[in-house]
Tab-separated table of C-alpha atoms and ligand atoms in Angstrom:
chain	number	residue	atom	x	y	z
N	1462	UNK	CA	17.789	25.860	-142.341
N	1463	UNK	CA	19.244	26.663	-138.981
N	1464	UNK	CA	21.045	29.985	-138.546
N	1465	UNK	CA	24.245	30.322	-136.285
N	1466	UNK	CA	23.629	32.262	-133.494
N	1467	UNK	CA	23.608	36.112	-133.623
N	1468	UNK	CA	26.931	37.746	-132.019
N	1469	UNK	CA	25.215	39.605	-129.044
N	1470	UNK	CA	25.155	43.467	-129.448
N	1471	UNK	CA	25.458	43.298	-133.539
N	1472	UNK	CA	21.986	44.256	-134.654
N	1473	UNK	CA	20.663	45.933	-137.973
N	1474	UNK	CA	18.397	48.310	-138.275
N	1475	UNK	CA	15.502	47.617	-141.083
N	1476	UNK	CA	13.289	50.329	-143.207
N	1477	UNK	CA	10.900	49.367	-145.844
N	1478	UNK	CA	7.943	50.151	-143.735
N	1479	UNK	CA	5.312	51.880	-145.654
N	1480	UNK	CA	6.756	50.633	-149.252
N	1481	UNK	CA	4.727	48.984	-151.991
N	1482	UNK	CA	6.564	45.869	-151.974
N	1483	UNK	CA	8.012	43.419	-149.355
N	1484	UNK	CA	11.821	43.130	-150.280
N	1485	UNK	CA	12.537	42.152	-146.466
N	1486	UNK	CA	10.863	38.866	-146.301
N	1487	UNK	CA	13.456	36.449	-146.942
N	1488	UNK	CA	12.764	34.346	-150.317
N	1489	UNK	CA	13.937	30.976	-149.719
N	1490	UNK	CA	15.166	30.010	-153.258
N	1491	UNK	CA	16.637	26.437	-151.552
N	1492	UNK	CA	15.342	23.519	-153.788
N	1493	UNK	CA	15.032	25.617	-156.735
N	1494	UNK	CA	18.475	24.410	-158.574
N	1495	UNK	CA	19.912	28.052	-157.799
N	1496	UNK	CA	23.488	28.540	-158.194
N	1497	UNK	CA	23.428	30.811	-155.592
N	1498	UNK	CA	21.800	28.078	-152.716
N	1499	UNK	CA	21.546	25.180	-154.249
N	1500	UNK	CA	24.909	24.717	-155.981
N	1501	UNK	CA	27.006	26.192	-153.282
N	1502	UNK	CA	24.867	23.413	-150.451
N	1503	UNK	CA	25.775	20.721	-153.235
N	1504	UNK	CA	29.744	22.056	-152.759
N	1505	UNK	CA	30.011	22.454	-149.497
N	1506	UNK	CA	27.871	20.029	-148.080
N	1507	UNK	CA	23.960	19.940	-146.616
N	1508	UNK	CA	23.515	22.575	-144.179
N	1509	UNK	CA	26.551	24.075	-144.737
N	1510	UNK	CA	25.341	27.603	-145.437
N	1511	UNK	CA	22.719	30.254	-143.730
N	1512	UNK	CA	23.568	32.621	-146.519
N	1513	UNK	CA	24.282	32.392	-150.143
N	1514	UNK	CA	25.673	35.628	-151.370
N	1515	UNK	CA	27.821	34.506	-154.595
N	1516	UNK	CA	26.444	34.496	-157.983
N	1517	UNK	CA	24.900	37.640	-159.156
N	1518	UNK	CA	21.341	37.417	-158.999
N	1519	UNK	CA	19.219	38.619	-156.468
N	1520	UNK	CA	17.167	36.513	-154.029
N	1521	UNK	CA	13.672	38.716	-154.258
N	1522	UNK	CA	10.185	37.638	-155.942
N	1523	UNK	CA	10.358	38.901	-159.165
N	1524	UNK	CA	7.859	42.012	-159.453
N	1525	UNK	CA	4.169	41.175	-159.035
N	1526	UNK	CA	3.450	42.341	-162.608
N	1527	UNK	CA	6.253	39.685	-164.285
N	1528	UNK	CA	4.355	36.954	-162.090
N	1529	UNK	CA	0.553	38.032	-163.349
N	1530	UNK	CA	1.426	37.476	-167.118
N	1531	UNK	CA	3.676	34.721	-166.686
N	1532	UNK	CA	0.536	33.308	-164.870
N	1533	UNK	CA	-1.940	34.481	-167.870
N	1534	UNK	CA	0.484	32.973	-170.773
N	1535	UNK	CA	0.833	29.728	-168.709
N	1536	UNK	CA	-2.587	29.489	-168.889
N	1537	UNK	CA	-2.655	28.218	-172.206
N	1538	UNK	CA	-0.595	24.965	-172.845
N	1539	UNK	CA	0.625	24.622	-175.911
N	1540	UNK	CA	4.527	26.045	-176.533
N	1541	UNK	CA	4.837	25.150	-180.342
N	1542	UNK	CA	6.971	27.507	-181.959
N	1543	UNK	CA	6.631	31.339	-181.679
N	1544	UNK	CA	6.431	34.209	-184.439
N	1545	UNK	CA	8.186	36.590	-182.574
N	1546	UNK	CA	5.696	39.466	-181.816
N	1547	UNK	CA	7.282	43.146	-183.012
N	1548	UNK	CA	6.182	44.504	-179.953
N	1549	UNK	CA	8.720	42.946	-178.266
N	1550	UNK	CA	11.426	44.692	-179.439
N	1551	UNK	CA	9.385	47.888	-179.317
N	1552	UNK	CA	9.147	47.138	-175.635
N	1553	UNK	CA	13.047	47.110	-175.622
N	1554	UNK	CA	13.105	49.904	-177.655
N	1555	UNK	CA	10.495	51.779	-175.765
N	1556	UNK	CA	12.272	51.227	-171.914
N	1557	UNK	CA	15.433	52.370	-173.362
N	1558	UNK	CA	14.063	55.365	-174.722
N	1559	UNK	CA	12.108	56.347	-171.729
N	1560	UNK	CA	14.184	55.470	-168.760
N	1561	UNK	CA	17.671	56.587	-170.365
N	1562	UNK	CA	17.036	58.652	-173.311
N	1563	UNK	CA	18.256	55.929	-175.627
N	1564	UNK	CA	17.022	55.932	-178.963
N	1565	UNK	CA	18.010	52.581	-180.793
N	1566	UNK	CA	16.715	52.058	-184.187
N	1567	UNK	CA	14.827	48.655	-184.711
N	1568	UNK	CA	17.324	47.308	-187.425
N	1569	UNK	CA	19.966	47.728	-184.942
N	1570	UNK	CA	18.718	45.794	-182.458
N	1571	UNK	CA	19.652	42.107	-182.153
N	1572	UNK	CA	18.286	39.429	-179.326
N	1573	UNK	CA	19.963	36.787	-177.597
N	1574	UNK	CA	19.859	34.142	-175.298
N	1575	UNK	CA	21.455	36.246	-172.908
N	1576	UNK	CA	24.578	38.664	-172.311
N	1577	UNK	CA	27.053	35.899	-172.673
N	1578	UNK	CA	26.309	34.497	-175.939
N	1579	UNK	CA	26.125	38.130	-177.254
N	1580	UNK	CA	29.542	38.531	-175.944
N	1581	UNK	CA	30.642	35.293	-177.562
N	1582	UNK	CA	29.289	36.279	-181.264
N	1583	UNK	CA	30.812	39.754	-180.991
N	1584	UNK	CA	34.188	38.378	-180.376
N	1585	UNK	CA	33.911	36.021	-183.163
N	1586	UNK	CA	33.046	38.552	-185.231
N	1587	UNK	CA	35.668	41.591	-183.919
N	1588	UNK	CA	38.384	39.370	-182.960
N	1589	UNK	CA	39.672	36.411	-184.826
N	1590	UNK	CA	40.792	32.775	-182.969
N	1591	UNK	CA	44.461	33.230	-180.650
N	1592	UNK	CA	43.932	37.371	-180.899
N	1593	UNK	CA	43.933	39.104	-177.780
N	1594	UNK	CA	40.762	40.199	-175.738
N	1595	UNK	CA	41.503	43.396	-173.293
N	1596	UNK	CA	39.572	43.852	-170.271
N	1597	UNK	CA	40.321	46.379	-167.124
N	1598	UNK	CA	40.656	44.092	-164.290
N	1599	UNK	CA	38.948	43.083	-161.748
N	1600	UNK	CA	36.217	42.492	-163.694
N	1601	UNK	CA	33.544	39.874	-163.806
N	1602	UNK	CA	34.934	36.781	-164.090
N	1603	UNK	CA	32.135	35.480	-166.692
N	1604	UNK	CA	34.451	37.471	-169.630
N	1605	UNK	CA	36.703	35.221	-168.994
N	1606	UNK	CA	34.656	32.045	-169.942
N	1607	UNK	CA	33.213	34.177	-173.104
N	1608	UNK	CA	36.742	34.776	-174.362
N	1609	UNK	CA	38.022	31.111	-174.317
N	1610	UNK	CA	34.473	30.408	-176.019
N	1611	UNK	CA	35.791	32.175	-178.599
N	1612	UNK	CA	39.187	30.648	-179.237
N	1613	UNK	CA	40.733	34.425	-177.877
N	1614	UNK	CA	43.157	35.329	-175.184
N	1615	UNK	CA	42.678	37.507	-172.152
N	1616	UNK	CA	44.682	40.780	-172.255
N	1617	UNK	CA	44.183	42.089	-168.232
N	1618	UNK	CA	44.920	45.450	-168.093
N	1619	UNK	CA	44.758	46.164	-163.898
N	1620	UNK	CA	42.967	48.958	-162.727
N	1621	UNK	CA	44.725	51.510	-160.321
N	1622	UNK	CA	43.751	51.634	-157.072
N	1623	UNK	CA	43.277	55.083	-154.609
N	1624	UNK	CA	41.640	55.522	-151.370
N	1625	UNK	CA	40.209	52.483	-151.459
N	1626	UNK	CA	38.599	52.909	-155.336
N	1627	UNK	CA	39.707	51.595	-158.111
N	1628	UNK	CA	40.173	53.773	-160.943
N	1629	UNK	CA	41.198	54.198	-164.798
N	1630	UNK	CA	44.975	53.544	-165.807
N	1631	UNK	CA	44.629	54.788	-169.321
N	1632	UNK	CA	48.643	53.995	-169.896
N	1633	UNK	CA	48.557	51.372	-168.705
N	1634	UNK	CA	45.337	50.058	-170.767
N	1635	UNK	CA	47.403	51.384	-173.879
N	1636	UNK	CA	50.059	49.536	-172.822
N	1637	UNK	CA	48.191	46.193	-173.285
N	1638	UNK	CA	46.932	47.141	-176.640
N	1639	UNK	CA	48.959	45.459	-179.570
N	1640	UNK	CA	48.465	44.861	-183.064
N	1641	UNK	CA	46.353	41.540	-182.523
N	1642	UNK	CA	43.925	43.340	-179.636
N	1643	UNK	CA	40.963	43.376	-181.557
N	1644	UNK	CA	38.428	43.909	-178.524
N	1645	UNK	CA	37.767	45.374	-174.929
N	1646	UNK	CA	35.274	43.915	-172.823
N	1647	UNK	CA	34.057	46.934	-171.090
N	1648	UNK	CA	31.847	46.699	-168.006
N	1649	UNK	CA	29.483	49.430	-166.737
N	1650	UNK	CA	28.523	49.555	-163.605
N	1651	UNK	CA	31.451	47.398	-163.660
N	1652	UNK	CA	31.268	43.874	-161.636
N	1653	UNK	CA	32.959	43.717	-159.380
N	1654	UNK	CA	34.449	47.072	-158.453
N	1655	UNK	CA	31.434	48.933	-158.309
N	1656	UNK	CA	32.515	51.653	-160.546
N	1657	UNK	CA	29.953	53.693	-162.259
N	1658	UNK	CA	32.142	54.720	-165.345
N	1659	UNK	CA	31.728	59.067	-166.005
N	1660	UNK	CA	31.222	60.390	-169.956
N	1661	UNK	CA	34.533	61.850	-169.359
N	1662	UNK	CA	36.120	58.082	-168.088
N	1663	UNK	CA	33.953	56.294	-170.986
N	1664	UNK	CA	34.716	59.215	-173.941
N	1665	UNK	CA	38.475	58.386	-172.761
N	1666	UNK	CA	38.762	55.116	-172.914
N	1667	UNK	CA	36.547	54.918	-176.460
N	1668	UNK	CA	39.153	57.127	-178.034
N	1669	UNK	CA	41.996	55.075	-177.024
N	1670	UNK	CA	39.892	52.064	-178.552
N	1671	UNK	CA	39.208	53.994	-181.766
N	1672	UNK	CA	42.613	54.992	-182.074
N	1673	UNK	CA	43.974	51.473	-181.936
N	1674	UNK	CA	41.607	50.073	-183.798
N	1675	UNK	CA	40.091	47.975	-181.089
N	1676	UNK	CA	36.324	47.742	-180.646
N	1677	UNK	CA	34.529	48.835	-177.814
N	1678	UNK	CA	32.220	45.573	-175.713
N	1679	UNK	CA	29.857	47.353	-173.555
N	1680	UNK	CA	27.766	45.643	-171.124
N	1681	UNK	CA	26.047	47.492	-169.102
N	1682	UNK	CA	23.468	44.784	-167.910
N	1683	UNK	CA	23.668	46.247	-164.102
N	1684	UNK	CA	22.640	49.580	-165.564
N	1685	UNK	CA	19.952	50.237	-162.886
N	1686	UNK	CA	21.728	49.858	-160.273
N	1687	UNK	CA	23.594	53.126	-159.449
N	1688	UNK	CA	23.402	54.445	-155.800
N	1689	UNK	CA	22.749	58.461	-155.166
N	1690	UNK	CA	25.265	60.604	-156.308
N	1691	UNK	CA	26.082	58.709	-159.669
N	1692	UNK	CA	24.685	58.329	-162.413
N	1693	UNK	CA	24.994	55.986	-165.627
N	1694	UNK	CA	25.815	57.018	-168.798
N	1695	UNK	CA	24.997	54.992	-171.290
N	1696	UNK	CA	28.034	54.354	-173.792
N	1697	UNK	CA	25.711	54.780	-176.855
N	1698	UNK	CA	25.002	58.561	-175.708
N	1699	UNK	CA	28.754	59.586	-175.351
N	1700	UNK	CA	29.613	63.225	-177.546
N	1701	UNK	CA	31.594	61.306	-179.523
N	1702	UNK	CA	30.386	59.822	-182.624
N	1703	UNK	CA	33.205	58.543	-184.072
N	1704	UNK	CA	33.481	56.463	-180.224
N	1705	UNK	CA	30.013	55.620	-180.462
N	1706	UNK	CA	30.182	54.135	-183.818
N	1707	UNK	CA	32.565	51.745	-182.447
N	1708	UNK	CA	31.194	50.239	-180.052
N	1709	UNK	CA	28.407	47.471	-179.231
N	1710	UNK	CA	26.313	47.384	-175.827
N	1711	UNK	CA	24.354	44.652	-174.442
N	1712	UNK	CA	21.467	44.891	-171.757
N	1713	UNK	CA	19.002	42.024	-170.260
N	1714	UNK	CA	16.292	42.934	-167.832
N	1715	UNK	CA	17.804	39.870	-165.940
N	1716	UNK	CA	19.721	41.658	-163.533
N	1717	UNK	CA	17.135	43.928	-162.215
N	1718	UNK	CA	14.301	41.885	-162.190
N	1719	UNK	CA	15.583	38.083	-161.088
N	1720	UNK	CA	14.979	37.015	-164.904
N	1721	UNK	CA	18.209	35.461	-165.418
N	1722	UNK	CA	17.301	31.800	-166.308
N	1723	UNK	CA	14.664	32.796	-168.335
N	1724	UNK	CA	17.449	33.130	-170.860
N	1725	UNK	CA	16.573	36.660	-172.782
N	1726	UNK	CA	18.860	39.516	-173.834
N	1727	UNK	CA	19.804	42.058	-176.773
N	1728	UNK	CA	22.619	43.631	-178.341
N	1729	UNK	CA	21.918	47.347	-180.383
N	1730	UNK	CA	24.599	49.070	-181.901
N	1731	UNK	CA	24.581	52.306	-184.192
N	1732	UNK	CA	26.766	50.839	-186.294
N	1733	UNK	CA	24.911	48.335	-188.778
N	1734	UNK	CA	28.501	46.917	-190.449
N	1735	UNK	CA	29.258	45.789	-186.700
N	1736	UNK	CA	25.651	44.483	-186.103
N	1737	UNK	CA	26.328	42.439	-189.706
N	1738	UNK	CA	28.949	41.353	-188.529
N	1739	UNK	CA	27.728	40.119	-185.222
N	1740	UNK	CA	24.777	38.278	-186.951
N	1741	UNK	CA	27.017	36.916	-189.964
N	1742	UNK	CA	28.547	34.777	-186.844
N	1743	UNK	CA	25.379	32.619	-187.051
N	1744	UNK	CA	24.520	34.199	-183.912
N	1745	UNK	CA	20.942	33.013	-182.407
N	1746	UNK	CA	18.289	35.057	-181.395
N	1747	UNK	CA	15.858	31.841	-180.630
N	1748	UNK	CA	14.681	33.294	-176.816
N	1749	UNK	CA	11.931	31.358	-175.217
N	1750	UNK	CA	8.276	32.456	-175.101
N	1751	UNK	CA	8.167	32.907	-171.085
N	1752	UNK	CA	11.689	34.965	-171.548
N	1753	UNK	CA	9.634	37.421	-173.907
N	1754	UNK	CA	6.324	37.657	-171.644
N	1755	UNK	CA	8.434	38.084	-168.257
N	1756	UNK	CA	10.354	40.969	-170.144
N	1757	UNK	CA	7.735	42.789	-171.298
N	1758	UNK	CA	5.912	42.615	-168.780
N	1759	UNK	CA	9.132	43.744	-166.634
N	1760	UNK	CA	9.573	47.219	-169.018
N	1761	UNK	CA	5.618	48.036	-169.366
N	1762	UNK	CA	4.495	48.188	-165.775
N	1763	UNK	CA	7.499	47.108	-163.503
N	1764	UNK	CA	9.350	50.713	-162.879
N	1765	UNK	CA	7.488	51.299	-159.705
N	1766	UNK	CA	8.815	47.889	-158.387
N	1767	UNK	CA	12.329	48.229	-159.932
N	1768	UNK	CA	12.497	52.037	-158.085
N	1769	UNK	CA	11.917	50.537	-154.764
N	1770	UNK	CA	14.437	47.859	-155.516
N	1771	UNK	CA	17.075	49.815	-156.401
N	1772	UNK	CA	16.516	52.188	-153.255
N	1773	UNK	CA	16.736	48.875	-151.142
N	1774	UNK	CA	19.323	47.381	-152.449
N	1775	UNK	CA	21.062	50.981	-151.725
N	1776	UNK	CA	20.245	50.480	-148.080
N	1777	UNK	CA	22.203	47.292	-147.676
N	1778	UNK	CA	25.114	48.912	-149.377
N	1779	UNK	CA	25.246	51.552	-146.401
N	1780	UNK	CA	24.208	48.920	-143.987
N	1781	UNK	CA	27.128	46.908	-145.080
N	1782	UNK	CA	29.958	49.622	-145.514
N	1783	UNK	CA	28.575	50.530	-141.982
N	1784	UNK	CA	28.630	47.322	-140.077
N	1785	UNK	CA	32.128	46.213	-141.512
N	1786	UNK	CA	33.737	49.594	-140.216
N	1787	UNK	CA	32.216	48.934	-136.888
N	1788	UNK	CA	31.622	45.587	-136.278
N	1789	UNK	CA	34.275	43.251	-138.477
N	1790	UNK	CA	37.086	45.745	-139.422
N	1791	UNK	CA	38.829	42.704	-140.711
N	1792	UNK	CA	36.718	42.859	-143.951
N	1793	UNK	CA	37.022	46.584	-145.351
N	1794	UNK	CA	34.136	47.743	-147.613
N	1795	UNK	CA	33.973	51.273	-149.573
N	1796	UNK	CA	29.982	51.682	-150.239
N	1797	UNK	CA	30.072	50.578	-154.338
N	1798	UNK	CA	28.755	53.175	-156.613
N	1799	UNK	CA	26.534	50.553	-158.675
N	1800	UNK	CA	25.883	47.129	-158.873
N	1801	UNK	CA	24.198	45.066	-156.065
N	1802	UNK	CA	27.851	43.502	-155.344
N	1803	UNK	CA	30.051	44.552	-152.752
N	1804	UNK	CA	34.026	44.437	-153.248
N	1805	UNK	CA	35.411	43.692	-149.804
N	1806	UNK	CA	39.197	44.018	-149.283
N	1807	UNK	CA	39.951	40.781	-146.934
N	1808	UNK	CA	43.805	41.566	-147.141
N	1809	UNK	CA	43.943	41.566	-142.779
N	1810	UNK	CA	41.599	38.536	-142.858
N	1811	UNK	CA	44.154	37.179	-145.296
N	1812	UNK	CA	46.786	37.811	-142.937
N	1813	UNK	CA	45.064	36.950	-140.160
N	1814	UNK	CA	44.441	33.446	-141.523
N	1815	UNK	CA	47.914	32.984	-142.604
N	1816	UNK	CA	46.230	32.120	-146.042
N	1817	UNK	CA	49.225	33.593	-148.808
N	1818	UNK	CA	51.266	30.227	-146.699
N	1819	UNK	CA	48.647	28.076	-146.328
N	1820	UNK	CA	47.396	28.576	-150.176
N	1821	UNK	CA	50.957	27.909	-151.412
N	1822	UNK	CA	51.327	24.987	-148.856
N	1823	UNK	CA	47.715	23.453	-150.394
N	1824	UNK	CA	49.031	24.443	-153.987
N	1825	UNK	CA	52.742	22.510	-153.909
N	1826	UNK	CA	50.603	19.325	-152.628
N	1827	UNK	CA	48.293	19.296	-156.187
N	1828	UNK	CA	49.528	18.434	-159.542
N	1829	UNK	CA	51.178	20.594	-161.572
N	1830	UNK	CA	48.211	20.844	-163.681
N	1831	UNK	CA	45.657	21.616	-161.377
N	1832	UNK	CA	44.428	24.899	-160.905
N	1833	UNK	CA	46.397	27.017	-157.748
N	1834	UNK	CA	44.721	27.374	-154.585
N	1835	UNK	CA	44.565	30.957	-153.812
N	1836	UNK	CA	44.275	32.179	-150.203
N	1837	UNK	CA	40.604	33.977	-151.008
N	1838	UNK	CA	39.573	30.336	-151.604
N	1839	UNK	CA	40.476	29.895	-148.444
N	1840	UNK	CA	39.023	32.890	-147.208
N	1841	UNK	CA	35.878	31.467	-148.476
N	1842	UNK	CA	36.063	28.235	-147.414
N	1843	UNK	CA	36.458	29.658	-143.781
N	1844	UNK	CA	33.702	31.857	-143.811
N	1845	UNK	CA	31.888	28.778	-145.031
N	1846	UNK	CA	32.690	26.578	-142.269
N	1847	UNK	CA	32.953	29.292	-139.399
N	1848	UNK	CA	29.715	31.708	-140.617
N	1849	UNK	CA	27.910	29.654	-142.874
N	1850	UNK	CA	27.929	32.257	-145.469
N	1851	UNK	CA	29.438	32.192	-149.263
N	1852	UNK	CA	31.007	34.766	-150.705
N	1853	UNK	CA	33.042	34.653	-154.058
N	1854	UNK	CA	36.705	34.461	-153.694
N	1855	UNK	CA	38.475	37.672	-155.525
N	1856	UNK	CA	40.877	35.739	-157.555
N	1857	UNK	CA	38.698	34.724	-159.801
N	1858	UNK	CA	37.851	38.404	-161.046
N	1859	UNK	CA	41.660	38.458	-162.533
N	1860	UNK	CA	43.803	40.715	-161.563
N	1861	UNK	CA	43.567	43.193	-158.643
N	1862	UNK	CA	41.626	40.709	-156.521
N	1863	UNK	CA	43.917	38.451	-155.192
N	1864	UNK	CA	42.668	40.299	-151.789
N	1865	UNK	CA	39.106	40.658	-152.855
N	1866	UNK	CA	35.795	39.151	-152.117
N	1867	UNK	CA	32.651	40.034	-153.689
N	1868	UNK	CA	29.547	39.595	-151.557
N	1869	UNK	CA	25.966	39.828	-153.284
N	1870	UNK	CA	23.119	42.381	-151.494
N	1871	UNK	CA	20.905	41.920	-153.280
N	1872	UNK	CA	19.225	39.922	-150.691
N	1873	UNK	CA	16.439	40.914	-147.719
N	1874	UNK	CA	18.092	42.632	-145.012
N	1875	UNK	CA	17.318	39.511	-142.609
N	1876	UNK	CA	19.378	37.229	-144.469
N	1877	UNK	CA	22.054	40.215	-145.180
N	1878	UNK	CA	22.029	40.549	-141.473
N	1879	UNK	CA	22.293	37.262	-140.466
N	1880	UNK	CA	25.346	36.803	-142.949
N	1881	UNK	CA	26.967	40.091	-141.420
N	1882	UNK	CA	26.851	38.866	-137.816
N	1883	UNK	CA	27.409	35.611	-138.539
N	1884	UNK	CA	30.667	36.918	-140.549
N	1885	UNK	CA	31.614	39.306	-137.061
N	1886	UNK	CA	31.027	36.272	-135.355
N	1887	UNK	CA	33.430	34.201	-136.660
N	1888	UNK	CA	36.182	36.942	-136.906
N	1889	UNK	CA	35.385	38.046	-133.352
N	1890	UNK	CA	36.631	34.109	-132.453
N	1891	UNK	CA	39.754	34.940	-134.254
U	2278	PLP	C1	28.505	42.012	-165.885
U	2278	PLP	C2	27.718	40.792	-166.259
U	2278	PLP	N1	27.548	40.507	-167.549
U	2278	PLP	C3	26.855	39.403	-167.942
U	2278	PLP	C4	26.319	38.538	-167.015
U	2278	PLP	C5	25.567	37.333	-167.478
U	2278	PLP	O1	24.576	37.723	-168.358
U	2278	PLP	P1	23.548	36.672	-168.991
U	2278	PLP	O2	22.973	35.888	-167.876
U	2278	PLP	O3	22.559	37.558	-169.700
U	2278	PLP	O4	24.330	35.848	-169.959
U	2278	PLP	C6	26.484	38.802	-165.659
U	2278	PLP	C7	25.958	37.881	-164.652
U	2278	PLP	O5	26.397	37.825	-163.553
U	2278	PLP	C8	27.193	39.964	-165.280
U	2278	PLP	O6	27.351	40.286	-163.996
């Protein structure tokens, strides 16, 4: 694909030299099917984009190791159906405990398909068709799709927001919780913001939860991803048993290790009523046979790989928050805490555009019944057409983000430079 010219004087500085693995070669995953290329090219047209840096997966190789047995199990070709081998879940059971200090029992451990349909079988079980579903907004915007699965309504609960972080309103969470919230959907890291949610911040918002009677949705599927200075806590460790025993977390290795299609997760829970409960839903833990070899292959051997990952992926993050403050102050960008996802405030790009007008102007000319056009649509579409990159528009993360984007690094530092200049490009012809 052709790149747009590099604005003159804009240039990025790259590390990785002497590292085990190449995260700066750009990947091309064009011609693949990804949502992140592929879909956004069919959208906006051929050629239309230098940089896809929407949907949250990352562009890299997978590690080495995933590729070797994936290679060795393809070997043989037959895919009749599979007796699940135990040491899967001991695998599971075995990264948790090493890497975080989790120690989840085997009976109260259930697979999935993925985070998503987890989500979806909890909320049938916790919270019953037209009952509310609370969530701390912005948030990812994939709860929202779970909670309509279900036949529930979202209950946004807006997060404050100081110094440029967003941050627990626990009154304002209460305030949202009536007699038919059942559920919160509770992210951590949290996509989008970034936040990496403290014991203290976690232990809070549990008891409030327990209190009410509401049960506690933790997914913490961006769990590795926490830059110096922060650290996760998983929800399942809190002081607090009562909080603990109300509560249900789900984890994937997709996230970390570019696994997402291959359509594998888990759900553990101390509590075995809720697990019941959960499976009672005729939930499915069918996963696929190349899901199962790419995951354990993932938590037996690929730490090293994930470690260097994680310390790239921190490197764009300060590349990022640096190049916006210096070279595109339009876009503002406070370094996230965890996740690979960067929450940009566009709010003097959206004035800059004159987008609030032009959104309601595009908006009054559609039926009444199609969905509003919100002026960080039209933030993306511009940095579409002017920089060739796509970013998510913040409105769809509920809301908080109606001045939001959320840009994806997890992507080699050649294609996250490209997108930056390209983006102070475009701006600079403002
Ligand atoms: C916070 C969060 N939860 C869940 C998912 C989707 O999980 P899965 O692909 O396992 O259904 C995503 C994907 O973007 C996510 O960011």
């Amino acid at each position: 694909m052709a790149a747009l010219a590099s604005t003159p004087g804009v240039l990025l500085s790259a590390d990785g030299a002497g590292k085990a693995f190449d995260f700066d070669t750009p990947y091309s995953r064009v011609g693949t099917d990804s949502i992140k290329w592929d879909a956004q090219l069919r959208t906006f047209g051929k050629d239309s984009i230098v940089a896809g840096m929407g949907i949250s997966d990352t562009d890299f190789r997978t590690a080495p190791v995933i590729t070797q047995a994936l290679n060795a199990r393809m070997k043989h070709e037959n895919w009749g159906y599979l007796d699940m081998p135990r040491s899967f879940t001991s695998t599971i059971i075995s990264w948790n405990k090493r890497r975080y200090g989790i120690e989840i029992h085997p009976d109260r451990l259930l697979l999935s398909t993925g985070v998503h349909p987890s989500i979806v079988s909890a909320l049938r079980a916790f919270s019953p068709r037209g009952s509310k579903v609370l969530m701390m907004t912005p948030c990812y915007d994939g709860f929202f799709g779970d909670i309509s699965a279900a036949g529930c309504v979202v209950e946004q609960s807006p997060m404050k927001l100081a110094d440029g972080r967003y941050q627990l309103d626990l009154e304002e969470l209460e305030r949202h919780i009536s007699a038919d919230t059942k559920s919160l959907i509770l992210c951590n890291p949290n996509n989008p913001t970034g936040n990496v949610w403290t014991a203290a911040e976690l232990t809070a918002v549990g008891e409030l939860c327990t209190r009410r009677g509401v049960v506690v949705l933790v997914d913490e599927i961006h769990c590795d991803f926490v830059t110096p200075g922060h650290k996760y806590t998983p929800y399942c460790l809190l002081n607090n048993r009562e909080v603990v025993m109300n509560s249900v977390t789900f984890k994937s290795a997709s996230k970390a290790f570019s696994l997402s299609a291959m359509k594998c997760g888990w759900m553990y829970s101390d509590n075995a009523d809720y697990l019941a409960r959960i499976a009672a839903t005729g939930h499915s833990g069918d996963i696929n046979t190349l899901g199962i070899v790419a995951t354990q292959a993932a938590y037996t051997g690929g730490e090293p790989w994930l470690a260097e990952l994680v310390a790239y992926v921190d490197g764009n993050h300060t590349l990022a928050e640096k190049f916006f403050r210096e070279k595109a102050p339009l876009i503002r960008y406070v370094k996230a805490q965890g996740t690979y996802l960067a929450w940009l405030d566009v709010s003097p790009l959206i004035a800059k555009l004159g987008a609030v007008e032009k959104a309601a102007e595009a908006t009054r000319k559609r039926p009444a019944s199609a969905r509003p056009i919100t002026p960080t649509m039209l933030v993306q579409n511009y940095l579409v057409k002017e920089a060739k990159v796509q970013i998510n528009p913040g409105s769809a993360y509920g809301l908080g983000g109606e001045t939001r984007m959320r840009m994806n690094l997890a992507t080699s530092r050649k294609t996250l430079a490209l997108a930056l200049n390209n983006i102070a490009g475009a701006l600079g012809r403002l």
